[in-house]
PDB file of C-alpha atoms in Angstrom:
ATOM      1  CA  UNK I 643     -34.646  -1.559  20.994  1.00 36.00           C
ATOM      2  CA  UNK I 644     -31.486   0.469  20.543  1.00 35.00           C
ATOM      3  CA  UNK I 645     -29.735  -2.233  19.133  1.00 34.00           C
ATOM      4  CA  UNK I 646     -32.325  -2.660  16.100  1.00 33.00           C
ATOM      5  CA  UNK I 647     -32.271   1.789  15.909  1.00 31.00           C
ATOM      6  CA  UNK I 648     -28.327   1.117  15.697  1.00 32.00           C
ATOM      7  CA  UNK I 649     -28.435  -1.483  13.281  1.00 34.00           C
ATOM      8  CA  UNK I 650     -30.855   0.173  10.967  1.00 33.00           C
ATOM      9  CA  UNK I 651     -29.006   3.882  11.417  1.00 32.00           C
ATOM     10  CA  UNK I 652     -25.609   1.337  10.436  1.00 33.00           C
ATOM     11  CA  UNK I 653     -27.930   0.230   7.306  1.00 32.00           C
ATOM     12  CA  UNK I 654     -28.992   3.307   6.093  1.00 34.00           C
ATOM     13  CA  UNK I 655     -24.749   4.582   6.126  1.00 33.00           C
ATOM     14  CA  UNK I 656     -24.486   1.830   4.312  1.00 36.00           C
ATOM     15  CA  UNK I 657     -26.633   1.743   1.568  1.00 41.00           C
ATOM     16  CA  UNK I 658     -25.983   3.577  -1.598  1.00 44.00           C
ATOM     17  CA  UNK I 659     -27.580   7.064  -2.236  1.00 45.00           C
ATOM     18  CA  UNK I 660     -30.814   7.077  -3.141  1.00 42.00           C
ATOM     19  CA  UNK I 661     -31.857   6.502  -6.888  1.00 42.00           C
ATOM     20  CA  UNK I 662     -27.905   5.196  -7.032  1.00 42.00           C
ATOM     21  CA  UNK I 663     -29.242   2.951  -9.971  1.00 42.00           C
ATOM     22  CA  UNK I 664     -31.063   6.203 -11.648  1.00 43.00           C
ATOM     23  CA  UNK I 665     -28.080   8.675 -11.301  1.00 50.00           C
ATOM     24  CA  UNK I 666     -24.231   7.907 -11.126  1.00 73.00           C
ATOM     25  CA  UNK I 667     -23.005   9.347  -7.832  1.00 70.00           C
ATOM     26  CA  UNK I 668     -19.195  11.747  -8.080  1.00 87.00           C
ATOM     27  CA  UNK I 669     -20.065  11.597 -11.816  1.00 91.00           C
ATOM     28  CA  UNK I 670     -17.723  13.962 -13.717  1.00 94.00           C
ATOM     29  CA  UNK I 671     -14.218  14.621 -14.707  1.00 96.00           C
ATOM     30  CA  UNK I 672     -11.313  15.477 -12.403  1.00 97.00           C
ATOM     31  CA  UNK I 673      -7.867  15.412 -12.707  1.00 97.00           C
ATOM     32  CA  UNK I 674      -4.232  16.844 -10.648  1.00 96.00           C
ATOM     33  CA  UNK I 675      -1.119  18.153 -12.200  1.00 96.00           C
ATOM     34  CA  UNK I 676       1.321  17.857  -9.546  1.00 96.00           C
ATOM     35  CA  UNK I 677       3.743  20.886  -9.627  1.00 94.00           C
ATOM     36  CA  UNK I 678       7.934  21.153  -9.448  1.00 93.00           C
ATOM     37  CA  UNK I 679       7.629  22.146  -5.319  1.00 95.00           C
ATOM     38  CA  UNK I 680       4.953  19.194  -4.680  1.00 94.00           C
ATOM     39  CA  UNK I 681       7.098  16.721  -6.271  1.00 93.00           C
ATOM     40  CA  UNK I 682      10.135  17.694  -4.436  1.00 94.00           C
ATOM     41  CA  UNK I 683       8.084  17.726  -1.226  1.00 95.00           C
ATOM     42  CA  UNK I 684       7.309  14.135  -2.229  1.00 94.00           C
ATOM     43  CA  UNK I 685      10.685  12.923  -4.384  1.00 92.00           C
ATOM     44  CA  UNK I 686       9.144   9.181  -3.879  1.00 92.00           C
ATOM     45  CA  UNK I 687       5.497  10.013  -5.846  1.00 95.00           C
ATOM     46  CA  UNK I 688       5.736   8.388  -9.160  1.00 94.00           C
ATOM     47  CA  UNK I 689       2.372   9.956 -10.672  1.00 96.00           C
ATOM     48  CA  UNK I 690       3.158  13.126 -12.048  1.00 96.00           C
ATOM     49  CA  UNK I 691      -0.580  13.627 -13.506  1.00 97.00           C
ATOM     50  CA  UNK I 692      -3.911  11.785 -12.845  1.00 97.00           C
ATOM     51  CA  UNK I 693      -6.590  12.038 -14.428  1.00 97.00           C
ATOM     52  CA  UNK I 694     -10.640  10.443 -13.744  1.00 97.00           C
ATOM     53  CA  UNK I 695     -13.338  10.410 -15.310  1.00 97.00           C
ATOM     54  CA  UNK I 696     -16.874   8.887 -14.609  1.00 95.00           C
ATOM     55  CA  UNK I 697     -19.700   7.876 -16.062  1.00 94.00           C
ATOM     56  CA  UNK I 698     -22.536   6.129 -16.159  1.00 91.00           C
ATOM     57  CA  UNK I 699     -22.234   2.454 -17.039  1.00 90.00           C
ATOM     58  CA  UNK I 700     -23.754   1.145 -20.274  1.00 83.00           C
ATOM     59  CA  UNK I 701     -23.585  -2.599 -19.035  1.00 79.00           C
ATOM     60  CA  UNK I 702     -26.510  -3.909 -18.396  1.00 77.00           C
ATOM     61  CA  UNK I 703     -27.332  -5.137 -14.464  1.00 77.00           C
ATOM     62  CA  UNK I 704     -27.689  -8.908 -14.249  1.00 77.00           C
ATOM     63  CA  UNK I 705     -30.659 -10.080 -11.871  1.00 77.00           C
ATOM     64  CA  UNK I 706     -29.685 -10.936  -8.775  1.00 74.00           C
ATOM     65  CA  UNK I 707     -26.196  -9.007  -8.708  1.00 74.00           C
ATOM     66  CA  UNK I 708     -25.023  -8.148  -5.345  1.00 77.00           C
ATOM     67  CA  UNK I 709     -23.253  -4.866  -6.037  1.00 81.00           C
ATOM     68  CA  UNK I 710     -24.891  -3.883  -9.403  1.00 85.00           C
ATOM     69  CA  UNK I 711     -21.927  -1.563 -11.426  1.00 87.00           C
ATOM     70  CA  UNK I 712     -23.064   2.342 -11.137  1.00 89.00           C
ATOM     71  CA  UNK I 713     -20.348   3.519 -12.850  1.00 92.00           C
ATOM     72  CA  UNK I 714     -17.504   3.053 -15.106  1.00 93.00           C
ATOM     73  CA  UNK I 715     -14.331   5.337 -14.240  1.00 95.00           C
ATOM     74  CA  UNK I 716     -11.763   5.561 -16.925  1.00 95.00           C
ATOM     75  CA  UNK I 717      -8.333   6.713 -14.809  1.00 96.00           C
ATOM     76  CA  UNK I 718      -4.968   8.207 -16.732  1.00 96.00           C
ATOM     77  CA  UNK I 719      -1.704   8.196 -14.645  1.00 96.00           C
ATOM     78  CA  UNK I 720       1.554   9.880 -16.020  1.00 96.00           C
ATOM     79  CA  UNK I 721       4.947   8.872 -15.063  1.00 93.00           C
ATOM     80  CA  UNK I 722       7.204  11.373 -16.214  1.00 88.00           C
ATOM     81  CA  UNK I 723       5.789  11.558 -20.127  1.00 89.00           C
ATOM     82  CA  UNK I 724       4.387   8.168 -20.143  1.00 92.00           C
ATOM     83  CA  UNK I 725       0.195   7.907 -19.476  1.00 94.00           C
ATOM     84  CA  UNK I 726      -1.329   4.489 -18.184  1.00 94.00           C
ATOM     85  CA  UNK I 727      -4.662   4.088 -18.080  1.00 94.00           C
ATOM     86  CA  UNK I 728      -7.228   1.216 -16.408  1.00 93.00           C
ATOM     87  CA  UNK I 729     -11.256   1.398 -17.045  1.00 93.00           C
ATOM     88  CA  UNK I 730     -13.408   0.738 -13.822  1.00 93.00           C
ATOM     89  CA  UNK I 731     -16.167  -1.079 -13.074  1.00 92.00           C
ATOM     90  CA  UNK I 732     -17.255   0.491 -10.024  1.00 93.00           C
ATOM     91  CA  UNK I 733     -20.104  -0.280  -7.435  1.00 91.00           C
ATOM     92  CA  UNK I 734     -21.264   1.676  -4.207  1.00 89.00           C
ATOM     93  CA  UNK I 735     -19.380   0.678  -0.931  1.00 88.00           C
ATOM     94  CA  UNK I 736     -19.914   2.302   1.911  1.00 83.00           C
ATOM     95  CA  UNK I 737     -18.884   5.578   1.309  1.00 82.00           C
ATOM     96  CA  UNK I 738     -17.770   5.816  -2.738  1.00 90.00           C
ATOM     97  CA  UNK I 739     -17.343   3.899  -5.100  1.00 93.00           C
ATOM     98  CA  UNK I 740     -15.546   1.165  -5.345  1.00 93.00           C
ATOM     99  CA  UNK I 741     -13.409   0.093  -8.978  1.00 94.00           C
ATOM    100  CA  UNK I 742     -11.839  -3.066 -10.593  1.00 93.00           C
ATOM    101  CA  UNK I 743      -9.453  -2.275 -12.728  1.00 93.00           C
ATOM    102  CA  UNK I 744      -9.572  -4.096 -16.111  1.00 89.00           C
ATOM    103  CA  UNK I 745      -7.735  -6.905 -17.338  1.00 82.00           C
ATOM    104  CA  UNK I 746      -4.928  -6.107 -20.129  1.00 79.00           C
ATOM    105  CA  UNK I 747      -5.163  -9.001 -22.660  1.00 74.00           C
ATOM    106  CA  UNK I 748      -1.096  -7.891 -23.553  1.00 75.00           C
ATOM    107  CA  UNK I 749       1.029 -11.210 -21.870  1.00 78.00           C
ATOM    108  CA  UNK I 750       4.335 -10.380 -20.254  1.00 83.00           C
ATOM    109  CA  UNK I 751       6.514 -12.124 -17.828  1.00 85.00           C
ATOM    110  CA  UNK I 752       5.794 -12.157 -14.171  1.00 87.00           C
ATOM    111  CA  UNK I 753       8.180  -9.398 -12.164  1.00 87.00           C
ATOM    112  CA  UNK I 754      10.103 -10.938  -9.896  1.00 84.00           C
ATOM    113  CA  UNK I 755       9.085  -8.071  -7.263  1.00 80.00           C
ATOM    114  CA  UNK I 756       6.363  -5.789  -6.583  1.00 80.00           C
ATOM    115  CA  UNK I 757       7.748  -2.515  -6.256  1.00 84.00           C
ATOM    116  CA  UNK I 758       5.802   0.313  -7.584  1.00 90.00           C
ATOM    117  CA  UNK I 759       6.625   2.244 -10.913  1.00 90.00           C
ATOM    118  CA  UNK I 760       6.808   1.616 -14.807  1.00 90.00           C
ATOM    119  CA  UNK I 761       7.987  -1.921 -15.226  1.00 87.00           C
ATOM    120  CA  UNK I 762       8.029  -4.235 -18.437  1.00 87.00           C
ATOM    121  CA  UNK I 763       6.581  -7.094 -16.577  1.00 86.00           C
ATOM    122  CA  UNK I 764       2.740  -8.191 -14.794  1.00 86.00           C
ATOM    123  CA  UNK I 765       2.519  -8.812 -11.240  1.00 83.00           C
ATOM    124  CA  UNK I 766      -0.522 -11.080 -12.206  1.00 83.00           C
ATOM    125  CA  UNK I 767      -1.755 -12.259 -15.259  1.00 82.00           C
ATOM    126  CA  UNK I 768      -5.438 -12.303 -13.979  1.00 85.00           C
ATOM    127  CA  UNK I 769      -5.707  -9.572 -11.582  1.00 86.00           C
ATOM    128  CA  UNK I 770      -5.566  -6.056 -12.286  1.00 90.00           C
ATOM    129  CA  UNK I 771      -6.166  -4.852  -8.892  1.00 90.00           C
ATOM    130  CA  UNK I 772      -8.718  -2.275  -7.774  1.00 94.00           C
ATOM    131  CA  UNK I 773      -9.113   1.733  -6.443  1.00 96.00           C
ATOM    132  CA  UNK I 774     -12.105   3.214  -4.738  1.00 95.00           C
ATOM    133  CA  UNK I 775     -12.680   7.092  -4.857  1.00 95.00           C
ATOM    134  CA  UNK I 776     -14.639   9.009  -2.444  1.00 94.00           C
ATOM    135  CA  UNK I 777     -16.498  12.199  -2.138  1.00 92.00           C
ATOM    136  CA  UNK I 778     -14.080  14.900  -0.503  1.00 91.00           C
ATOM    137  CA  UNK I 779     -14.621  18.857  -0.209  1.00 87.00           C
ATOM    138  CA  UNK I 780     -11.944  19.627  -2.568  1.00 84.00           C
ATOM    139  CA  UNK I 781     -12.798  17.200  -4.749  1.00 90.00           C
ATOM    140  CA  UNK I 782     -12.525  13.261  -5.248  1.00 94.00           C
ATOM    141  CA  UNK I 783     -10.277  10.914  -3.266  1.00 96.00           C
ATOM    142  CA  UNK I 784      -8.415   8.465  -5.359  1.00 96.00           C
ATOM    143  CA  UNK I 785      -7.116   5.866  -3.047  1.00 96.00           C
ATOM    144  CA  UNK I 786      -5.379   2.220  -4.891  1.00 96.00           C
ATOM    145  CA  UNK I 787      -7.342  -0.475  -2.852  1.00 91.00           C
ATOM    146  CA  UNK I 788      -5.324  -3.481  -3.742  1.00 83.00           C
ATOM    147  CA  UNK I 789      -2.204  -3.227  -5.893  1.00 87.00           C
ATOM    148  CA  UNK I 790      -2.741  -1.486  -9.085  1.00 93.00           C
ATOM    149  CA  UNK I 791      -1.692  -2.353 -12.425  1.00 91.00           C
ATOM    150  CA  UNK I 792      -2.155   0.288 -15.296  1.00 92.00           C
ATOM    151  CA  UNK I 793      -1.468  -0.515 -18.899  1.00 90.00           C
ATOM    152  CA  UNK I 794       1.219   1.709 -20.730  1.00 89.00           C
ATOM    153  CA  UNK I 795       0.860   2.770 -23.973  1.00 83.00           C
ATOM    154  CA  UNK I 796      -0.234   1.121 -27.230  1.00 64.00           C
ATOM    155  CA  UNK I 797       3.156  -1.042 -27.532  1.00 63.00           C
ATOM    156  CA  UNK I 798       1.489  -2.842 -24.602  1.00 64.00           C
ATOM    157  CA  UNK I 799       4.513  -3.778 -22.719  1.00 77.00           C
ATOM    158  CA  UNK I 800       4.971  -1.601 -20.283  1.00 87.00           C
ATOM    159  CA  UNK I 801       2.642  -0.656 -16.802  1.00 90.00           C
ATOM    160  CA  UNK I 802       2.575   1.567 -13.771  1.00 92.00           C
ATOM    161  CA  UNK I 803       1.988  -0.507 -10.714  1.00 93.00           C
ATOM    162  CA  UNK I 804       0.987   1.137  -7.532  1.00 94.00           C
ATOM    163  CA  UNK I 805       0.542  -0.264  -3.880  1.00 92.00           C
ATOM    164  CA  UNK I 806      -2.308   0.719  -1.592  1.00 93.00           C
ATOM    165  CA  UNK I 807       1.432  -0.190   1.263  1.00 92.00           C
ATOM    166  CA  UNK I 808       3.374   3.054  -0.588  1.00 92.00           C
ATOM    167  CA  UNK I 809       2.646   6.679   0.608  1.00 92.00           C
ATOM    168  CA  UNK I 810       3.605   8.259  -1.875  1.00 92.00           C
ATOM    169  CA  UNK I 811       1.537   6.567  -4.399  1.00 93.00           C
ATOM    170  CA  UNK I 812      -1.448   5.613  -2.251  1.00 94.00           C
ATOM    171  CA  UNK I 813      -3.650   8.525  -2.800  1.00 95.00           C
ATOM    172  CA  UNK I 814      -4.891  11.200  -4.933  1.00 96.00           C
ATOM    173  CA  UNK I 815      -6.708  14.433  -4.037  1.00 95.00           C
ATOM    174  CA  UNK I 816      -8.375  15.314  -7.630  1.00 97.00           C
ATOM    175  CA  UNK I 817     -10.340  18.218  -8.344  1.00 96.00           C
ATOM    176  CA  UNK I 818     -13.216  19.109 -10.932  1.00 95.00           C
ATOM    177  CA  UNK I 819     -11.871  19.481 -13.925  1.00 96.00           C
ATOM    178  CA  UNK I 820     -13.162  20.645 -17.655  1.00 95.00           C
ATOM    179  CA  UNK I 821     -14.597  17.548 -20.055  1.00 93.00           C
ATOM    180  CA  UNK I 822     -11.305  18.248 -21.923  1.00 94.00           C
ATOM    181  CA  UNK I 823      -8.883  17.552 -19.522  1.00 95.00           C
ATOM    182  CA  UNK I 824     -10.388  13.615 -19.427  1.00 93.00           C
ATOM    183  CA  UNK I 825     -10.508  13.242 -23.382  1.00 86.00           C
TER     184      UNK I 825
END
């Protein structure tokens, strides 16, 4: 008996929140502006600004889909001047929600290495990699899940690449923000 009160108590965490397919849970815009003393704190963080912002999808749920997509999260990084920027498609897991980043059609040559920062070559041509971002007091947690490969800007050769093995680049405390800030 208190294995099946366990399991179902380990179900419930689980699950998403209820009406998750009626309402889009952390919906909203966020963002962080890292300051002079935060960056000098933390000379190896490459992101200078993020921003997030999330919505409810518009694609429709196909029958059958395992994790249906809640939520699509549009995310702006800065290096120095420079913004990158990925769309989500992002289910519930666990806790948050969970994003795949989408697929630049822009070919470049394969980097030789996978070292984080601006680079003028794709660590994959087919995977973008993925971020998950979580409910937190202060705000949402942005956290890269796999490797992460942001598009530059509209010259198309360029992209910010962050590892989920790098500190520094890892995670992101954002906090609510004005619709502005994510336009």
């Amino acid at each position: 008996m208190r294995r099946m009160v366990l399991a179902a108590a380990c179900l419930a965490f689980l699950a998403p929140p209820a009406g998750a397919e009626e309402i889009v849970p952390l919906a909203g815009c966020y963002e962080r502006v890292y300051d002079a003393g935060w960056l000098k704190a933390h000379r190896g963080q490459i992101v200078r600004r993020a921003t997030l912002l999330v919505t409810k999808t518009n694609v429709p749920e196909t029958p059958g889909e395992q994790r249906p997509v809640l939520a699509d999260a549009l995310l702006v990084m800065w290096a120095d001047e420079t913004a990158f920027s990925t769309i989500g498609a992002c289910y519930w897991d666990k806790i948050g929600l969970a994003c795949n980043a989408s697929l630049s059609a822009v070919k470049a040559p394969l980097c030789k290495s996978g070292e984080d920062g601006p680079r003028a070559c794709r660590l994959s041509q087919t995977d973008p990699g993925a971020f998950e971002i979580a409910q937190k007091s202060a705000g949402l947690m942005l956290t890269v899940r796999e490797r992460l490969e942001l598009p530059g800007p509209t010259d198309g050769r360029t992209f910010l690449y962050l590892s989920p093995d790098n500190a520094e680049n890892r995670s992101f405390l954002l906090q609510p923000a004005p619709d502005a800030a994510c336009r």
